mmCIF file with all atom_site columns, C-alpha atoms in Angstrom:
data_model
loop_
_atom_site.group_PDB
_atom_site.id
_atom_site.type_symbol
_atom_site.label_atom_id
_atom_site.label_alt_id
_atom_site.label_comp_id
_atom_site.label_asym_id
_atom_site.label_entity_id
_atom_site.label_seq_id
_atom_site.pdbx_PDB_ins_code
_atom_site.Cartn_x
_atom_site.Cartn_y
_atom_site.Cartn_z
_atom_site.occupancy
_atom_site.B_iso_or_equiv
_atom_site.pdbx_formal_charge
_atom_site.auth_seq_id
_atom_site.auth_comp_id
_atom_site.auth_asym_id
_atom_site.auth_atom_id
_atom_site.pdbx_PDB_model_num
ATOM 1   C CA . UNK A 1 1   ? 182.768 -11.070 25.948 1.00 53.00 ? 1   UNK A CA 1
ATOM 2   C CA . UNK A 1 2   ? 182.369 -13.294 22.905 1.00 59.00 ? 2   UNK A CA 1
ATOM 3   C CA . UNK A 1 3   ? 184.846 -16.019 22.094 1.00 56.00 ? 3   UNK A CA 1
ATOM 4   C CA . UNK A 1 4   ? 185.692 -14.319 19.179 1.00 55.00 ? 4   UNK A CA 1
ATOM 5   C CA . UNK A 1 5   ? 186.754 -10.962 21.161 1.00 58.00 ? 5   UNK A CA 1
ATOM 6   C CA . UNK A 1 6   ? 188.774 -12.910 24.155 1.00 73.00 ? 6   UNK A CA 1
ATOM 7   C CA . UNK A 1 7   ? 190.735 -14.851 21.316 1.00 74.00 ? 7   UNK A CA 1
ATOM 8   C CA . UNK A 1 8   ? 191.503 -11.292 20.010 1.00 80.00 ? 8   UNK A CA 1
ATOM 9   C CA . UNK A 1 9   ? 192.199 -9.908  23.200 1.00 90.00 ? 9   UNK A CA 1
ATOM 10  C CA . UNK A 1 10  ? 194.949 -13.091 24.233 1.00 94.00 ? 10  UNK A CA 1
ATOM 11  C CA . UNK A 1 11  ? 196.206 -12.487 20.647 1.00 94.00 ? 11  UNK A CA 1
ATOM 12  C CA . UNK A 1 12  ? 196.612 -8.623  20.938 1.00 94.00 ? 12  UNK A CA 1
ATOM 13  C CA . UNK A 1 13  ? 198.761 -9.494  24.507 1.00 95.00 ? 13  UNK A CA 1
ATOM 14  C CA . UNK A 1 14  ? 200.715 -12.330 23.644 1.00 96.00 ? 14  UNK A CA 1
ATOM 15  C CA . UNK A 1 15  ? 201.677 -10.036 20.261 1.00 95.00 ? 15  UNK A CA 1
ATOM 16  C CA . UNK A 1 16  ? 202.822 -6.985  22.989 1.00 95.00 ? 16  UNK A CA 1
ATOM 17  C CA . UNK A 1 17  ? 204.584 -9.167  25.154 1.00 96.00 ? 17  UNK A CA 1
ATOM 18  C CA . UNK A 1 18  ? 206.330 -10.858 21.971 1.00 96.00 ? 18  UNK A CA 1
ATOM 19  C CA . UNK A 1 19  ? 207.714 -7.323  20.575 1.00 95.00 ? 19  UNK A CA 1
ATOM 20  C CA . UNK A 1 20  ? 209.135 -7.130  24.185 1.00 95.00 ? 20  UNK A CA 1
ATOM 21  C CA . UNK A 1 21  ? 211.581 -10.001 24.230 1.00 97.00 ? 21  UNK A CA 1
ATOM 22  C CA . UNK A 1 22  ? 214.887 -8.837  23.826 1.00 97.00 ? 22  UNK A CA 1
ATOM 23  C CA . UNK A 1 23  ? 217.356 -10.335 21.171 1.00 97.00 ? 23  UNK A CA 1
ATOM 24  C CA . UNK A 1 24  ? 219.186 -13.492 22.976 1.00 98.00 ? 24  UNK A CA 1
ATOM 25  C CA . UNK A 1 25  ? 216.253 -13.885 25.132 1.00 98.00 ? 25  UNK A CA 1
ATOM 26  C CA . UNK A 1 26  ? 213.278 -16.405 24.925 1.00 98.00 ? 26  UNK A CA 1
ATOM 27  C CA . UNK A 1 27  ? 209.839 -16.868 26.250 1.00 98.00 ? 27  UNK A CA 1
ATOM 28  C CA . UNK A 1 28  ? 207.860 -19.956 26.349 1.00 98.00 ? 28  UNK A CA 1
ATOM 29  C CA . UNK A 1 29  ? 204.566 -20.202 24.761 1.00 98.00 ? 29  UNK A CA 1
ATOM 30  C CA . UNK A 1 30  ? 203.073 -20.919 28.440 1.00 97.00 ? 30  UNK A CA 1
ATOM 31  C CA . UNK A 1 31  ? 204.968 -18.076 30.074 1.00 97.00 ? 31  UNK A CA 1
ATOM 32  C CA . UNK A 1 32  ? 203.339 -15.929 27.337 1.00 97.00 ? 32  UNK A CA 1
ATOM 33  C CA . UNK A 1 33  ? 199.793 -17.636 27.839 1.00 97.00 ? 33  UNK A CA 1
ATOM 34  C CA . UNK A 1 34  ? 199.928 -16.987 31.507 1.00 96.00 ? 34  UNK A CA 1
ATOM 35  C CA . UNK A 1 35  ? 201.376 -13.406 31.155 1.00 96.00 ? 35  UNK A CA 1
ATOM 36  C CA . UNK A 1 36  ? 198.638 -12.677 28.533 1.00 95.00 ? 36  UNK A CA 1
ATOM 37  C CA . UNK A 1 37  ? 196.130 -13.520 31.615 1.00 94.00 ? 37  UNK A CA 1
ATOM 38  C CA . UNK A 1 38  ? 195.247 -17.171 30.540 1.00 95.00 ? 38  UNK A CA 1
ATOM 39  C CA . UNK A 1 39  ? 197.256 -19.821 32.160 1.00 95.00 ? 39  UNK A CA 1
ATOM 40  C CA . UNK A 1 40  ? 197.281 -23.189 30.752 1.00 96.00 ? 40  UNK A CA 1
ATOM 41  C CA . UNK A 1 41  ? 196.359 -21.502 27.320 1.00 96.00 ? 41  UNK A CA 1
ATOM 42  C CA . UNK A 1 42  ? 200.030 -22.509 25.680 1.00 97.00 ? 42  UNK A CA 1
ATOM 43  C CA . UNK A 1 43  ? 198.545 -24.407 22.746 1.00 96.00 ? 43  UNK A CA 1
ATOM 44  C CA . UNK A 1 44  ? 196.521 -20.966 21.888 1.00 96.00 ? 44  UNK A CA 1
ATOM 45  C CA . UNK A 1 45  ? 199.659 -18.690 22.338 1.00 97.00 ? 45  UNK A CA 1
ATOM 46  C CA . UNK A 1 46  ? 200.583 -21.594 19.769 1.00 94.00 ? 46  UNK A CA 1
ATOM 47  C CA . UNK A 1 47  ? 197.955 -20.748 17.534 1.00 92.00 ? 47  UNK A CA 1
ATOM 48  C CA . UNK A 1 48  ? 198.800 -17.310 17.702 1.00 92.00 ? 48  UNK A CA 1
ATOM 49  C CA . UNK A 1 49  ? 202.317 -17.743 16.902 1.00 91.00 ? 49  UNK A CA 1
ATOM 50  C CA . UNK A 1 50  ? 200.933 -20.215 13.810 1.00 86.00 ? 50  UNK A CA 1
ATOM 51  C CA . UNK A 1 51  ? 199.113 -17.720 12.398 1.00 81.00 ? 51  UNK A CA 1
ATOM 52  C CA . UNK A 1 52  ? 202.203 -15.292 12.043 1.00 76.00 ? 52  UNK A CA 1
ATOM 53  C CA . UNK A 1 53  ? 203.803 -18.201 9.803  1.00 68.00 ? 53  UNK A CA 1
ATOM 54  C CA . UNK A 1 54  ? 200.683 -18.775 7.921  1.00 58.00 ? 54  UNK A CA 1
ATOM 55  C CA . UNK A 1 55  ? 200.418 -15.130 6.606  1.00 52.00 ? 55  UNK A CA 1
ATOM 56  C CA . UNK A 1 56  ? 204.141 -14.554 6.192  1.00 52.00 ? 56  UNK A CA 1
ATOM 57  C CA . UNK A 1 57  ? 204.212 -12.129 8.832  1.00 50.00 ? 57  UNK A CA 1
ATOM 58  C CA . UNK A 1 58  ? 206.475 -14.068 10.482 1.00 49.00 ? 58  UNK A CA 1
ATOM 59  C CA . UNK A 1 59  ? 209.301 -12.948 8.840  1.00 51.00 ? 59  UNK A CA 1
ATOM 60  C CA . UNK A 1 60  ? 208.562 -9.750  9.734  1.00 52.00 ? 60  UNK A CA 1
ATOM 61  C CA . UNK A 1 61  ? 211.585 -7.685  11.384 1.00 53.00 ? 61  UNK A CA 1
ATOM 62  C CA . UNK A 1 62  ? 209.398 -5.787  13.910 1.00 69.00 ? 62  UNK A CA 1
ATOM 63  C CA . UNK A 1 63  ? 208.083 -8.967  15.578 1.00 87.00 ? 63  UNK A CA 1
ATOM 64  C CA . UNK A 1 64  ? 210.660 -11.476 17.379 1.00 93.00 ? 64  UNK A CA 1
ATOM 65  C CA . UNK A 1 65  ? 208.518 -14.684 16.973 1.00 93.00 ? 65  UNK A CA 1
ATOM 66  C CA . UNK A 1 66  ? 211.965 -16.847 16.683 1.00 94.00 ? 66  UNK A CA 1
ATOM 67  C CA . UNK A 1 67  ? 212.291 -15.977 20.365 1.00 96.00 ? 67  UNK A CA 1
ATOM 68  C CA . UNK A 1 68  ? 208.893 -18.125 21.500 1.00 97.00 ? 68  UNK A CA 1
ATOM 69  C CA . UNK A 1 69  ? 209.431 -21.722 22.531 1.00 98.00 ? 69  UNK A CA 1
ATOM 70  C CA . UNK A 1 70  ? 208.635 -24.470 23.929 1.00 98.00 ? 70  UNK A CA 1
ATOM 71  C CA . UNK A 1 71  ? 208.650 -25.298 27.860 1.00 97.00 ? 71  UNK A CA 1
ATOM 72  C CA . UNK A 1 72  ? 211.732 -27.912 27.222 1.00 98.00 ? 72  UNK A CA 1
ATOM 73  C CA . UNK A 1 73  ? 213.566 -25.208 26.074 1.00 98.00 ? 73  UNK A CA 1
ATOM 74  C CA . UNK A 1 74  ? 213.351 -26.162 22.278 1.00 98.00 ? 74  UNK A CA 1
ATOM 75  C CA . UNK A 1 75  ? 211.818 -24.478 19.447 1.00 97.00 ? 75  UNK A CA 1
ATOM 76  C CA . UNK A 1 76  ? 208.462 -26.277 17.974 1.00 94.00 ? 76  UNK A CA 1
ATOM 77  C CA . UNK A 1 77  ? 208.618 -25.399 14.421 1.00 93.00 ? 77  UNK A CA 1
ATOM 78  C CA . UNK A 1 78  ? 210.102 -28.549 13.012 1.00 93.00 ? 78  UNK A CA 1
ATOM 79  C CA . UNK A 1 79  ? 206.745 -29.946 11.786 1.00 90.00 ? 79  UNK A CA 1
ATOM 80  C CA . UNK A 1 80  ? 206.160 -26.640 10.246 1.00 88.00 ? 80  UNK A CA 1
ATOM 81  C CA . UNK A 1 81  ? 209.204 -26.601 8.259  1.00 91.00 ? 81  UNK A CA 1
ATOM 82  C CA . UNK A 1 82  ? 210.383 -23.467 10.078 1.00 90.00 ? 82  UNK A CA 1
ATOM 83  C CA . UNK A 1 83  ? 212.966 -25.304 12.841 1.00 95.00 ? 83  UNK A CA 1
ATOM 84  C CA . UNK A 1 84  ? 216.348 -24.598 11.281 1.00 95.00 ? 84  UNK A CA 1
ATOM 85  C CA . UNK A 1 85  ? 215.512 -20.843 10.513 1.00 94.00 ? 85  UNK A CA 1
ATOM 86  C CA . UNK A 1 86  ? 213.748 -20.305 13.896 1.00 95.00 ? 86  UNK A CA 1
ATOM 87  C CA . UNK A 1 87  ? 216.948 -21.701 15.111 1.00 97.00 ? 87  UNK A CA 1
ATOM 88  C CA . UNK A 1 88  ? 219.778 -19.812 12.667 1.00 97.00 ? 88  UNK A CA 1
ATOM 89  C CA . UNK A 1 89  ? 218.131 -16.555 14.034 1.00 96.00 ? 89  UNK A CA 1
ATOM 90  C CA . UNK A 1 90  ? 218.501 -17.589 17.494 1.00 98.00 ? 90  UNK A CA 1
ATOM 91  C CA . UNK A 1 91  ? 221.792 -18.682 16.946 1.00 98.00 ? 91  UNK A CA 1
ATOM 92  C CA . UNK A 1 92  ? 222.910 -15.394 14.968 1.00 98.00 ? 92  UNK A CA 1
ATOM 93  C CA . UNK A 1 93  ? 221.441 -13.357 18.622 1.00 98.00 ? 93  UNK A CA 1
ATOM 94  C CA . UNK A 1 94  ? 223.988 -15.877 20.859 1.00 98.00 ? 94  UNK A CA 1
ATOM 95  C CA . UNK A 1 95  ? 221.316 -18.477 22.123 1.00 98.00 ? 95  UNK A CA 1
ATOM 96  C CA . UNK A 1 96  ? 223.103 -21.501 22.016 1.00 98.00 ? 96  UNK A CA 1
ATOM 97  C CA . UNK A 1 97  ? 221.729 -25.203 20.935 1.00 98.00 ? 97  UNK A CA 1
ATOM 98  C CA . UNK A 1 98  ? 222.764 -28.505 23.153 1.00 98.00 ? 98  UNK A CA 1
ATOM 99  C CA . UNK A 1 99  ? 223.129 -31.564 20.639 1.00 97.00 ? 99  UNK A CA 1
ATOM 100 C CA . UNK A 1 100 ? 219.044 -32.354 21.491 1.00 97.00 ? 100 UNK A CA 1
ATOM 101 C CA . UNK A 1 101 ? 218.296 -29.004 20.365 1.00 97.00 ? 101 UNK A CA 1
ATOM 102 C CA . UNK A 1 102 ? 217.404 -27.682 23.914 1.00 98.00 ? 102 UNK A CA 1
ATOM 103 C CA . UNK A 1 103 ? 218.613 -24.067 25.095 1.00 98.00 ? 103 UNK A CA 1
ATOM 104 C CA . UNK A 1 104 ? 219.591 -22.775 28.731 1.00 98.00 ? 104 UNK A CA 1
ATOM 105 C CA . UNK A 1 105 ? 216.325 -21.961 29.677 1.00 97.00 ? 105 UNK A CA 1
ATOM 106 C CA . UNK A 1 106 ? 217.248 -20.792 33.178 1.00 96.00 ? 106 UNK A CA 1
ATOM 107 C CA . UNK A 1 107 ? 219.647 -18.179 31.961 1.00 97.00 ? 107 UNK A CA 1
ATOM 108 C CA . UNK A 1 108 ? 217.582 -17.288 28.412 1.00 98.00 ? 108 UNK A CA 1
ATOM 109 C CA . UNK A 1 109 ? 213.799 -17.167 29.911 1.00 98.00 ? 109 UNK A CA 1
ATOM 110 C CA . UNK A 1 110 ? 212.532 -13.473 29.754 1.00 98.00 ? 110 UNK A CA 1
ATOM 111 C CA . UNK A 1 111 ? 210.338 -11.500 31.898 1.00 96.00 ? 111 UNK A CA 1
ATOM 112 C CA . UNK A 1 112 ? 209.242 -8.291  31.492 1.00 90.00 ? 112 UNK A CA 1
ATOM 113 C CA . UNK A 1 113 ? 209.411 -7.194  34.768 1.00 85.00 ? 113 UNK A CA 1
ATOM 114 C CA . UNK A 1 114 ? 213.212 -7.546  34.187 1.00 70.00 ? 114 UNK A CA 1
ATOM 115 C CA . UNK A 1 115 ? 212.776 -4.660  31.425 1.00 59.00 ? 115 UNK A CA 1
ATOM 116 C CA . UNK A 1 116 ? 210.850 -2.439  34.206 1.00 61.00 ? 116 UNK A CA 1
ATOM 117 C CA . UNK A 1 117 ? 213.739 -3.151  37.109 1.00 58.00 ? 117 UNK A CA 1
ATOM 118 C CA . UNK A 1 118 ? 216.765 -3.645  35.143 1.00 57.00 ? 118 UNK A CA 1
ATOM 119 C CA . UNK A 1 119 ? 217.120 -6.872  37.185 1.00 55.00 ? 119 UNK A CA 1
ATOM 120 C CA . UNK A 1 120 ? 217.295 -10.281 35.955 1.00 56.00 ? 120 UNK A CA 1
ATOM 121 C CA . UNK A 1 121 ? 214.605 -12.504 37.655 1.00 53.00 ? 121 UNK A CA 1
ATOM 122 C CA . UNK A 1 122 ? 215.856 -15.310 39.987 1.00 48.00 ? 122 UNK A CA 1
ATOM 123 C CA . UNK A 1 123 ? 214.316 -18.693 39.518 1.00 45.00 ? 123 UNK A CA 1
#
């Protein structure tokens, strides 16, 4: 496999797993790089979730990207002038904001296997 065709192939996955997340739910972009079979890949998953903005696609309705972020719990997209809305749309599906910006990530973190049991995973 070229490097081309895996960077497709973690792009394709991370994409699926994305359309997954439930609203009030998040995922972190190293959750999704290790779910998408390439741990320590989070600055890829990154990428991946870059590219959405670049292209506008982002603000697609079919595609939850608001609900990827970081490991501390806070969304990344200051620098990309895309913080406050990633964060209004977040806020408008109940995830709730401490005054550094971090979320509950023990009680918001997703995982699909939670959609295939019904079960919330225990940390």
């Amino acid at each position: 496999m070229n490097a081309a065709s895996s960077e497709e192939g973690l792009r394709a996955r991370v994409l699926a797993l994305v359309a997954q997340i439930p609203p009030g739910r998040v995922m972190t972009y190293g959750q999704l790089a290790t779910l998408a079979g390439q741990p320590g890949a989070a600055r890829q998953v990154g990428y991946v979730m870059n590219g959405l903005m670049d292209t506008g696609s982002a603000h697609s309705p079919g595609l939850p990207w608001q609900r990827v972020i970081n490991a501390q719990g806070k969304v990344s997209t200051d620098k990309l002038g895309f913080g406050d809305l990633q964060r209004g749309l977040l806020r408008a599906e109940g995830v709730e904001f401490d005054a550094s910006g971090k979320c509950d990530l023990g009680r918001l973190q997703w995982w699909p296997e939670e959609a295939a049991t019904g079960q919330e995973r225990l940390l």
